PDB file of C-alpha atoms in Angstrom:
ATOM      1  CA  UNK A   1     154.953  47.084 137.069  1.00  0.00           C
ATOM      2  CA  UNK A   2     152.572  44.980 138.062  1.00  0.00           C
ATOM      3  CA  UNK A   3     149.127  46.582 139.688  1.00  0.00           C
ATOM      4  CA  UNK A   4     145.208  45.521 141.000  1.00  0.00           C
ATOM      5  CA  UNK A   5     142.655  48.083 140.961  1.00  0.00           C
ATOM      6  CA  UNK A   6     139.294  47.124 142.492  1.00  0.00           C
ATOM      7  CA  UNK A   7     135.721  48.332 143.065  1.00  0.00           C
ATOM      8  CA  UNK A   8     136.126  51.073 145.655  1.00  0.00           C
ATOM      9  CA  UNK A   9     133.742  50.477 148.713  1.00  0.00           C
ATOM     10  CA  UNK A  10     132.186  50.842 151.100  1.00  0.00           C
ATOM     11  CA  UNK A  11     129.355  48.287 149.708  1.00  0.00           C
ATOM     12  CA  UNK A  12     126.182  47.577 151.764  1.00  0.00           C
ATOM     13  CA  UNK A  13     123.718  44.552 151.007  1.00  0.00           C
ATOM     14  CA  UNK A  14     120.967  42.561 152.468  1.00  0.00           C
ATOM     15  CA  UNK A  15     121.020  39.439 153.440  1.00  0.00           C
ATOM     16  CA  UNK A  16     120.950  37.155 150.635  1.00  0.00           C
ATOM     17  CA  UNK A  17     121.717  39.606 147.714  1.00  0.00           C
ATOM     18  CA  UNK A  18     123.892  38.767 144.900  1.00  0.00           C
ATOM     19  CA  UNK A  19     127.606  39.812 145.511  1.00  0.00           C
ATOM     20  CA  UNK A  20     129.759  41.701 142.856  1.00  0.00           C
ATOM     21  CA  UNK A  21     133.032  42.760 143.260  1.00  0.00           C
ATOM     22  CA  UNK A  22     135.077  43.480 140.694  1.00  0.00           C
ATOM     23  CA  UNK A  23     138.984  43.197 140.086  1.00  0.00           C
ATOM     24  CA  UNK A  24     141.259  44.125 137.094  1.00  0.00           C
ATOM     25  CA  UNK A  25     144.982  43.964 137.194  1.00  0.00           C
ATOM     26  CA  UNK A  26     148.119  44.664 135.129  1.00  0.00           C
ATOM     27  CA  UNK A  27     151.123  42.364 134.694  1.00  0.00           C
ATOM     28  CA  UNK A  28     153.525  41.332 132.542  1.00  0.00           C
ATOM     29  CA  UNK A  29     153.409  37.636 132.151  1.00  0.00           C
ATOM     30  CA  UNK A  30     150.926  34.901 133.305  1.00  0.00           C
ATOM     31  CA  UNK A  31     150.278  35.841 136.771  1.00  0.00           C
ATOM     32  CA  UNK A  32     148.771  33.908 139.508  1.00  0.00           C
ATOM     33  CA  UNK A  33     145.264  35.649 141.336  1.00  0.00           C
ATOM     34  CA  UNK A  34     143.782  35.515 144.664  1.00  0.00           C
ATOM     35  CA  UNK A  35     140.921  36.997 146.650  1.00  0.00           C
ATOM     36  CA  UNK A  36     142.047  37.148 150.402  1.00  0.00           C
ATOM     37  CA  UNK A  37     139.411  38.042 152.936  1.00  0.00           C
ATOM     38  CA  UNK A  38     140.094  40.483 156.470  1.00  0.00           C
ATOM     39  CA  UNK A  39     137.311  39.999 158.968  1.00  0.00           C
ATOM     40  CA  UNK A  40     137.225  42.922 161.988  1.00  0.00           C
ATOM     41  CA  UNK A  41     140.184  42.933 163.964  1.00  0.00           C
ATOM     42  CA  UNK A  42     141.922  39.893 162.483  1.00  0.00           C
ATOM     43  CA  UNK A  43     144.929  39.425 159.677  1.00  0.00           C
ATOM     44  CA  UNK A  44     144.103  38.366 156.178  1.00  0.00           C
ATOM     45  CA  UNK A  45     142.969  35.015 155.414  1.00  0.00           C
ATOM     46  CA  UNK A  46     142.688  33.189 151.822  1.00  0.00           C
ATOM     47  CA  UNK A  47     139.745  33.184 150.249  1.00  0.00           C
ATOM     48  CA  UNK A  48     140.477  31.417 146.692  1.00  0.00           C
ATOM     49  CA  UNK A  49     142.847  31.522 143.982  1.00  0.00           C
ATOM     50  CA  UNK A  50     143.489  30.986 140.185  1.00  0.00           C
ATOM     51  CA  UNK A  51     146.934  30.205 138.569  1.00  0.00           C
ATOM     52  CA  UNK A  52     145.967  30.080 134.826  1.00  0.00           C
ATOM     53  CA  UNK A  53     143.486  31.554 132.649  1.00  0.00           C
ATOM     54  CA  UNK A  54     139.948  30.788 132.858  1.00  0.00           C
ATOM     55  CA  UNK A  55     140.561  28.795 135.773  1.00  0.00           C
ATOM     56  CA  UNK A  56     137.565  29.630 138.363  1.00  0.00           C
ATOM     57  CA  UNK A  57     138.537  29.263 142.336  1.00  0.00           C
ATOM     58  CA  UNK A  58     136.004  29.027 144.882  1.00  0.00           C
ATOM     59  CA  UNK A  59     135.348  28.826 148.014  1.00  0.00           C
ATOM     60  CA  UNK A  60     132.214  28.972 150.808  1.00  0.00           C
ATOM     61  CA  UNK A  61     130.077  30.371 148.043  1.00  0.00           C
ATOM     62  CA  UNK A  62     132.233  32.393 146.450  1.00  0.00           C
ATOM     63  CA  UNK A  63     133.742  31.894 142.914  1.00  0.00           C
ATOM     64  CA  UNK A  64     136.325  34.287 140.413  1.00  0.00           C
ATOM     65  CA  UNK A  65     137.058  33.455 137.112  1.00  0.00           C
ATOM     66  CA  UNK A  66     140.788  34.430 135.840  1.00  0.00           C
ATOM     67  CA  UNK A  67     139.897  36.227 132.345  1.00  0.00           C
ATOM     68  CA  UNK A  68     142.645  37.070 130.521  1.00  0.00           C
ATOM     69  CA  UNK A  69     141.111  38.755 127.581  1.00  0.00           C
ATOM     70  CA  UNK A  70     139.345  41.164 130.005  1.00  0.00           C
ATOM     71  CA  UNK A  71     142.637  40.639 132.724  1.00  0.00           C
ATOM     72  CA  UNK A  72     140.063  40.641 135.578  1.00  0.00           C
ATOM     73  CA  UNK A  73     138.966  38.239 138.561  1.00  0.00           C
ATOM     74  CA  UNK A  74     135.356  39.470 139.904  1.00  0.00           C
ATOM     75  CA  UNK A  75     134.480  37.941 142.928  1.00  0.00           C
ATOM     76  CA  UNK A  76     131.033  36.930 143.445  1.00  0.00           C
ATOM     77  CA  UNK A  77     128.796  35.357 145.559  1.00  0.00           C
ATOM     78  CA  UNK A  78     124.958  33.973 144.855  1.00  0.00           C
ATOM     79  CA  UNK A  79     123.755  35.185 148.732  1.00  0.00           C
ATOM     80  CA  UNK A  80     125.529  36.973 150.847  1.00  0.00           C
ATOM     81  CA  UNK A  81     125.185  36.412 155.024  1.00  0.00           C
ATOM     82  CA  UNK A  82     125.914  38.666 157.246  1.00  0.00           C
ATOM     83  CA  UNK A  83     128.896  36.840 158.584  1.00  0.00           C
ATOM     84  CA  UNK A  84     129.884  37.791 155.446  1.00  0.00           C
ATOM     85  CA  UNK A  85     130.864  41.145 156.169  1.00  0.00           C
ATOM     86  CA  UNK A  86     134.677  42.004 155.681  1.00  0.00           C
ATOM     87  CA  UNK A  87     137.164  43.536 153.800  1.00  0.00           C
ATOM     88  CA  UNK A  88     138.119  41.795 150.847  1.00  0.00           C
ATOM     89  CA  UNK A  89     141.258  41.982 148.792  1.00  0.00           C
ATOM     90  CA  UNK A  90     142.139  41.036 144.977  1.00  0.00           C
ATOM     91  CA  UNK A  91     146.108  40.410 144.796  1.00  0.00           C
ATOM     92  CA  UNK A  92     148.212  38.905 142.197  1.00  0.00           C
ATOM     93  CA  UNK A  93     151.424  37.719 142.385  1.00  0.00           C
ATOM     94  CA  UNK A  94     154.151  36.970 139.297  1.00  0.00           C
ATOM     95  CA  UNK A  95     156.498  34.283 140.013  1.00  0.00           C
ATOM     96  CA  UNK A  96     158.183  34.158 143.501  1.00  0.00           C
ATOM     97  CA  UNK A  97     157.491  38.178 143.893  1.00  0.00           C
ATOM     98  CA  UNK A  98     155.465  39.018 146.981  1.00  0.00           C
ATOM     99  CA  UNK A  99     151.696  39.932 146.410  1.00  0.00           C
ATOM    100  CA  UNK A 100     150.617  43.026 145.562  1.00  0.00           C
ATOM    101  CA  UNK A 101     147.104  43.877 146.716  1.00  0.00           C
ATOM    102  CA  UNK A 102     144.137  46.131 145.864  1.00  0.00           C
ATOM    103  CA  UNK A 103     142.740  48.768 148.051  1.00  0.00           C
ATOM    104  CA  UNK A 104     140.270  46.605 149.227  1.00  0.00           C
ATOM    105  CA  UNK A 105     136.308  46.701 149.585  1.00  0.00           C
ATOM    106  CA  UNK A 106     134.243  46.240 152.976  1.00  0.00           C
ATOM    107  CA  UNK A 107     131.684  44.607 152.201  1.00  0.00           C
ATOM    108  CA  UNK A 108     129.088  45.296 154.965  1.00  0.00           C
ATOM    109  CA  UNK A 109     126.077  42.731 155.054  1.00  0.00           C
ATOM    110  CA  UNK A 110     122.534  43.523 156.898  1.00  0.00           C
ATOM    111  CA  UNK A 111     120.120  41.588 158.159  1.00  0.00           C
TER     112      UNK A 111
ATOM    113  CA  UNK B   1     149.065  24.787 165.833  1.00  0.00           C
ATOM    114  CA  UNK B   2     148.762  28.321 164.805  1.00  0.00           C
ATOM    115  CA  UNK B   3     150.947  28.696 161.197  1.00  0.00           C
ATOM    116  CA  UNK B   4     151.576  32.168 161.208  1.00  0.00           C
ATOM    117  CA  UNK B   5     152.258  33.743 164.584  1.00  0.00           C
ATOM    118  CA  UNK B   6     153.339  37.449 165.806  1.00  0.00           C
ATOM    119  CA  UNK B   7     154.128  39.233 168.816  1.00  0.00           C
ATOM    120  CA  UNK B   8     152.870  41.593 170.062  1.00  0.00           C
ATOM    121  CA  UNK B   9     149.210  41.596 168.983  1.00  0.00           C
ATOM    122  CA  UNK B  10     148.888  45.437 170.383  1.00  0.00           C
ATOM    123  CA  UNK B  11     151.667  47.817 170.681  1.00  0.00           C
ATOM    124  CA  UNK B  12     151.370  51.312 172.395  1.00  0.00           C
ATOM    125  CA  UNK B  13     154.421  53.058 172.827  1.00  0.00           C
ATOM    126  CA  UNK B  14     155.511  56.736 172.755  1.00  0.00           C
ATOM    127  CA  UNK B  15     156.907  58.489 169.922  1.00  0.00           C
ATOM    128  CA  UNK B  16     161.119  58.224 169.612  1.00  0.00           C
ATOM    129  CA  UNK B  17     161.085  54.525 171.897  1.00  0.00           C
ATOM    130  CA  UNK B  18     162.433  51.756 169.932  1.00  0.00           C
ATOM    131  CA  UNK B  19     160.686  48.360 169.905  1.00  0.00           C
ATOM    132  CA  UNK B  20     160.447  44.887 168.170  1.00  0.00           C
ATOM    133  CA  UNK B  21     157.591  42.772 166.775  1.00  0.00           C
ATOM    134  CA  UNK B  22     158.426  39.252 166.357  1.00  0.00           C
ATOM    135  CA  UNK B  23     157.047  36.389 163.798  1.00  0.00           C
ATOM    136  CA  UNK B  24     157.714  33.178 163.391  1.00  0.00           C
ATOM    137  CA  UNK B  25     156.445  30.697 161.478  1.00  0.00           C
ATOM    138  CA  UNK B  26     155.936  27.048 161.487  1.00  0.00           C
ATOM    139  CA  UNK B  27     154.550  25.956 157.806  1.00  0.00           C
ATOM    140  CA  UNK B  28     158.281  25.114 156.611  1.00  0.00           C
ATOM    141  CA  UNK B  29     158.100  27.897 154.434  1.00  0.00           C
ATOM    142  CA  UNK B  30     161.243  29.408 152.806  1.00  0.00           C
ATOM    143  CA  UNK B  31     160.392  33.030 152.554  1.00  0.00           C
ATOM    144  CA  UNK B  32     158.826  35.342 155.145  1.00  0.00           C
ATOM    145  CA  UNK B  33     157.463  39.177 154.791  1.00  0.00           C
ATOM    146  CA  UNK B  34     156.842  42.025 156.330  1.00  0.00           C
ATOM    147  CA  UNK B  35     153.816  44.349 154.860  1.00  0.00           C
ATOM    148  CA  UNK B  36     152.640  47.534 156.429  1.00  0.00           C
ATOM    149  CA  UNK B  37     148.382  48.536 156.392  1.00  0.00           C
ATOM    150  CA  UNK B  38     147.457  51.652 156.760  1.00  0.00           C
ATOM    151  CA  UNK B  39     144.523  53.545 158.446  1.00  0.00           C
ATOM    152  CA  UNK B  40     142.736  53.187 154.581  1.00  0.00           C
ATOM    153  CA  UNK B  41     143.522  48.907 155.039  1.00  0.00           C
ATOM    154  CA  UNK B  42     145.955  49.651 152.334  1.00  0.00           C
ATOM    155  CA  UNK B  43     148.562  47.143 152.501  1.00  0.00           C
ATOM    156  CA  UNK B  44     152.595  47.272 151.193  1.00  0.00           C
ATOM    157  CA  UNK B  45     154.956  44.916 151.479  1.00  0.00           C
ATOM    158  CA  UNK B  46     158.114  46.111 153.179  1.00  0.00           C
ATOM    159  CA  UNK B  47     160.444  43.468 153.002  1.00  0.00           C
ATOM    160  CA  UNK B  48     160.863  40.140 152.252  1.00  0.00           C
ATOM    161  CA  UNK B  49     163.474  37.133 152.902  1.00  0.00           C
ATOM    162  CA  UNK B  50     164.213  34.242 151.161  1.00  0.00           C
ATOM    163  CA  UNK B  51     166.097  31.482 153.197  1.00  0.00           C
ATOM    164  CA  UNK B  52     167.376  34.416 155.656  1.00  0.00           C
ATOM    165  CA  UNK B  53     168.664  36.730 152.776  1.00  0.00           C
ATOM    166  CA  UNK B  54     166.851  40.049 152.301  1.00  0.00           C
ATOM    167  CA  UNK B  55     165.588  39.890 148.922  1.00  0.00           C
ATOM    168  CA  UNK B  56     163.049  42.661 148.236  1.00  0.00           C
ATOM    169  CA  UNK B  57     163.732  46.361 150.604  1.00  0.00           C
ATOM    170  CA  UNK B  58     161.148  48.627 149.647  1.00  0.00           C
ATOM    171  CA  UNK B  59     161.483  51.954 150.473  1.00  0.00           C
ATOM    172  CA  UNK B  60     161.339  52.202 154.109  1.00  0.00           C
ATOM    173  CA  UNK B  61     162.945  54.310 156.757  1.00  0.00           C
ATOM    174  CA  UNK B  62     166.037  52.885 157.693  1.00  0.00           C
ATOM    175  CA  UNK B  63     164.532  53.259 160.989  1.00  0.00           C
ATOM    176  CA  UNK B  64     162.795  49.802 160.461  1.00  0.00           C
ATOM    177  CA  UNK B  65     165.492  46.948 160.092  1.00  0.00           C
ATOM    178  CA  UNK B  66     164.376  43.075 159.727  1.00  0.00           C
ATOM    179  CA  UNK B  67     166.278  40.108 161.144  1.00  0.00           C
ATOM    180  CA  UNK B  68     165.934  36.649 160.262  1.00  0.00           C
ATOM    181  CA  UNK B  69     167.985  34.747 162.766  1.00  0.00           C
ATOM    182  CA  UNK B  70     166.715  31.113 160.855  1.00  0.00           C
ATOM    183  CA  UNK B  71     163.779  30.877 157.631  1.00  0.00           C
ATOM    184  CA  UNK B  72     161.446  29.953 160.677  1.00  0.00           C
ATOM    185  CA  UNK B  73     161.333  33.738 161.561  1.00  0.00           C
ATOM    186  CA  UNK B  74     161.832  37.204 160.941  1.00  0.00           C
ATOM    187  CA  UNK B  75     161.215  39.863 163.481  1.00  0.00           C
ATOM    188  CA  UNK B  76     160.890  43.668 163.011  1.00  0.00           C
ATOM    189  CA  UNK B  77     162.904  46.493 164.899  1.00  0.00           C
ATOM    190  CA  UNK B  78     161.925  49.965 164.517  1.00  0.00           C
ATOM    191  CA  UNK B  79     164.507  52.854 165.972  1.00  0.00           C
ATOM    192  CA  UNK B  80     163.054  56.081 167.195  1.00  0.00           C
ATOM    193  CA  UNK B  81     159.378  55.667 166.494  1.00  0.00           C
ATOM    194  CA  UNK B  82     157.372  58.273 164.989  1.00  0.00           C
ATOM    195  CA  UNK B  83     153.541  59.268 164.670  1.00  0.00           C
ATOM    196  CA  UNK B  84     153.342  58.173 161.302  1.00  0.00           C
ATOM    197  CA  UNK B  85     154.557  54.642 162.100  1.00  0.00           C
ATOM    198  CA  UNK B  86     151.224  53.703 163.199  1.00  0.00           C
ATOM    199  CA  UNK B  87     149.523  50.981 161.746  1.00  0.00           C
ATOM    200  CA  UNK B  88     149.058  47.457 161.299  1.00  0.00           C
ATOM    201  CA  UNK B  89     151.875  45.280 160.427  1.00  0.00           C
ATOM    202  CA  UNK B  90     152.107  41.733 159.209  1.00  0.00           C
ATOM    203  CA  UNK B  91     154.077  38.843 158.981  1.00  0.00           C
ATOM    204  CA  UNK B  92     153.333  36.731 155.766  1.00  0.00           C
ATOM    205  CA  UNK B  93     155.037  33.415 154.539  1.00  0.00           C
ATOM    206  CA  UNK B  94     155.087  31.267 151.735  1.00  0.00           C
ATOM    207  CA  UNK B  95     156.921  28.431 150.038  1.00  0.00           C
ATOM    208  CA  UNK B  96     158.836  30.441 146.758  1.00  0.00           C
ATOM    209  CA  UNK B  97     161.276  27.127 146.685  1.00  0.00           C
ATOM    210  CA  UNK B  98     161.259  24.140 144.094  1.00  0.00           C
ATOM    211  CA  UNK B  99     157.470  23.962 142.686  1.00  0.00           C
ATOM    212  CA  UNK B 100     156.512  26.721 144.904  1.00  0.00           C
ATOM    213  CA  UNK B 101     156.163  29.620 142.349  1.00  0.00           C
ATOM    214  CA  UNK B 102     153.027  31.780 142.513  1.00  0.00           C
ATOM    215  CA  UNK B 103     151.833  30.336 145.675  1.00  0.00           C
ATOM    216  CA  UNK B 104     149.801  32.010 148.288  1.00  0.00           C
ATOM    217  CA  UNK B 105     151.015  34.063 150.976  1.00  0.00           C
ATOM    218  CA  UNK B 106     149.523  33.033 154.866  1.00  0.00           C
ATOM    219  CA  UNK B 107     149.280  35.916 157.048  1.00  0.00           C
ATOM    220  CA  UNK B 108     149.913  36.203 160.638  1.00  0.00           C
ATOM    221  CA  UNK B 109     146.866  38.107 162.908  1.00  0.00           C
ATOM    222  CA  UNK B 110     148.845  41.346 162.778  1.00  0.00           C
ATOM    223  CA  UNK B 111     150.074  43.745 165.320  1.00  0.00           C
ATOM    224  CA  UNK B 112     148.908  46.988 166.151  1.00  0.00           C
ATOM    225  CA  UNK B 113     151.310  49.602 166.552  1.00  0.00           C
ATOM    226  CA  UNK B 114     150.235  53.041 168.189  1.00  0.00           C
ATOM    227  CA  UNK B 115     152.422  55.892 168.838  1.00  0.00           C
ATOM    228  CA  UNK B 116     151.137  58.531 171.304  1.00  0.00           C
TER     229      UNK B 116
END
């Protein structure tokens, strides 16, 4: 079936450091990928997406690249903030099946 | 104009009550979800409806039954609550319909369930 794995967390950065975070999945076919973002105490909110290899989504600074030959979608970011600070999730999703996420990675940003 | 809405935000009940959490929402979506996170932010989908027909039952208690009374909503009933029910839960749509395939899901804010 169909599976993400990401980076385990937690991950702690300064302000303005380089952001890795990296994403491989498993699938049979040519799924679609997202990054989704949870910020404390709220529900999960769309951070960018890619429906086709080598397609690269972005978003307020952040950017993934759908690489098939490697099946990942890394999620990176030039400078972090500290608003930054969340949990985020890599999910792909195979035709009209519902998403199936990662494990997620807080992120945790200081000043 | 809030696209993905639930009810109740918090939920504190005791153990063996019965409650609801409703969702509705308002994107003109066709299908509608329910996905359960867990204390680790681990989140599984429990169900999900397409046009008001169940499609996908994971396995879950049969304590937990959805109802979608119109593809607008789909509320949550849980019979004879127990400890391990805690969690977050949330209500996720998306249009599966005509060109719709692989699009995103949009998530409601979640509600917190707590059993004491």
């Amino acid at each position: 079936g169909n599976s993400v794995t990401q980076m385990e967390g937690p991950v702690t950065l300064s302000e303005e450091a380089f952001l890795t975070i990296n994403c491989t999945y498993t699938a049979t076919g040519y799924p679609s990928l997202f990054w989704y973002v949870q910020y404390p105490g709220e529900g999960l909110q769309l951070l960018l997406k890619a429906t086709k290899a080598d397609d690269k989504g972005s978003n307020k600074g952040f950017e993934a690249t759908y690489r098939k030959e490697t099946t990942s979608f890394h999620l990176e970011k030039g400078s972090v903030q500290v608003s930054d600070s969340a949990v985020y999730f890599c999910a792909l999703r195979g035709g009209n099946t519902p998403l199936v996420f990662g494990k997620g990675t807080r992120l945790s940003v200081i000043a | 104009d809030t696209a993905v809405s639930q009810t109740p935000k918090y939920l504190v009940t005791q153990m063996g009550n019965d409650k609801s959490i409703k969702c509705e929402q308002n994107l003109g979506h066709d299908t509608m979800y329910w996905y359960k996170q867990d204390s680790k932010k681990f989140l599984k989908i429990m169900f999900s409806y397409n046009n008001k027909e169940l499609i996908i039952n994971e396995t879950v208690p049969n304590r937990f039954s959805p109802k979608s009374p119109d593809k607008a909503h789909l509320n949550l009933h849980i019979n004879s609550l127990e400890l391990g029910d805690s969690a977050v839960y949330f209500c996720a749509s998306s249009q599966d319909g005509g060109t719709g395939r692989n699009q995103p899901q949009h998530f409601g804010d979640g509600t917190r369930l707590s059993i004491l």
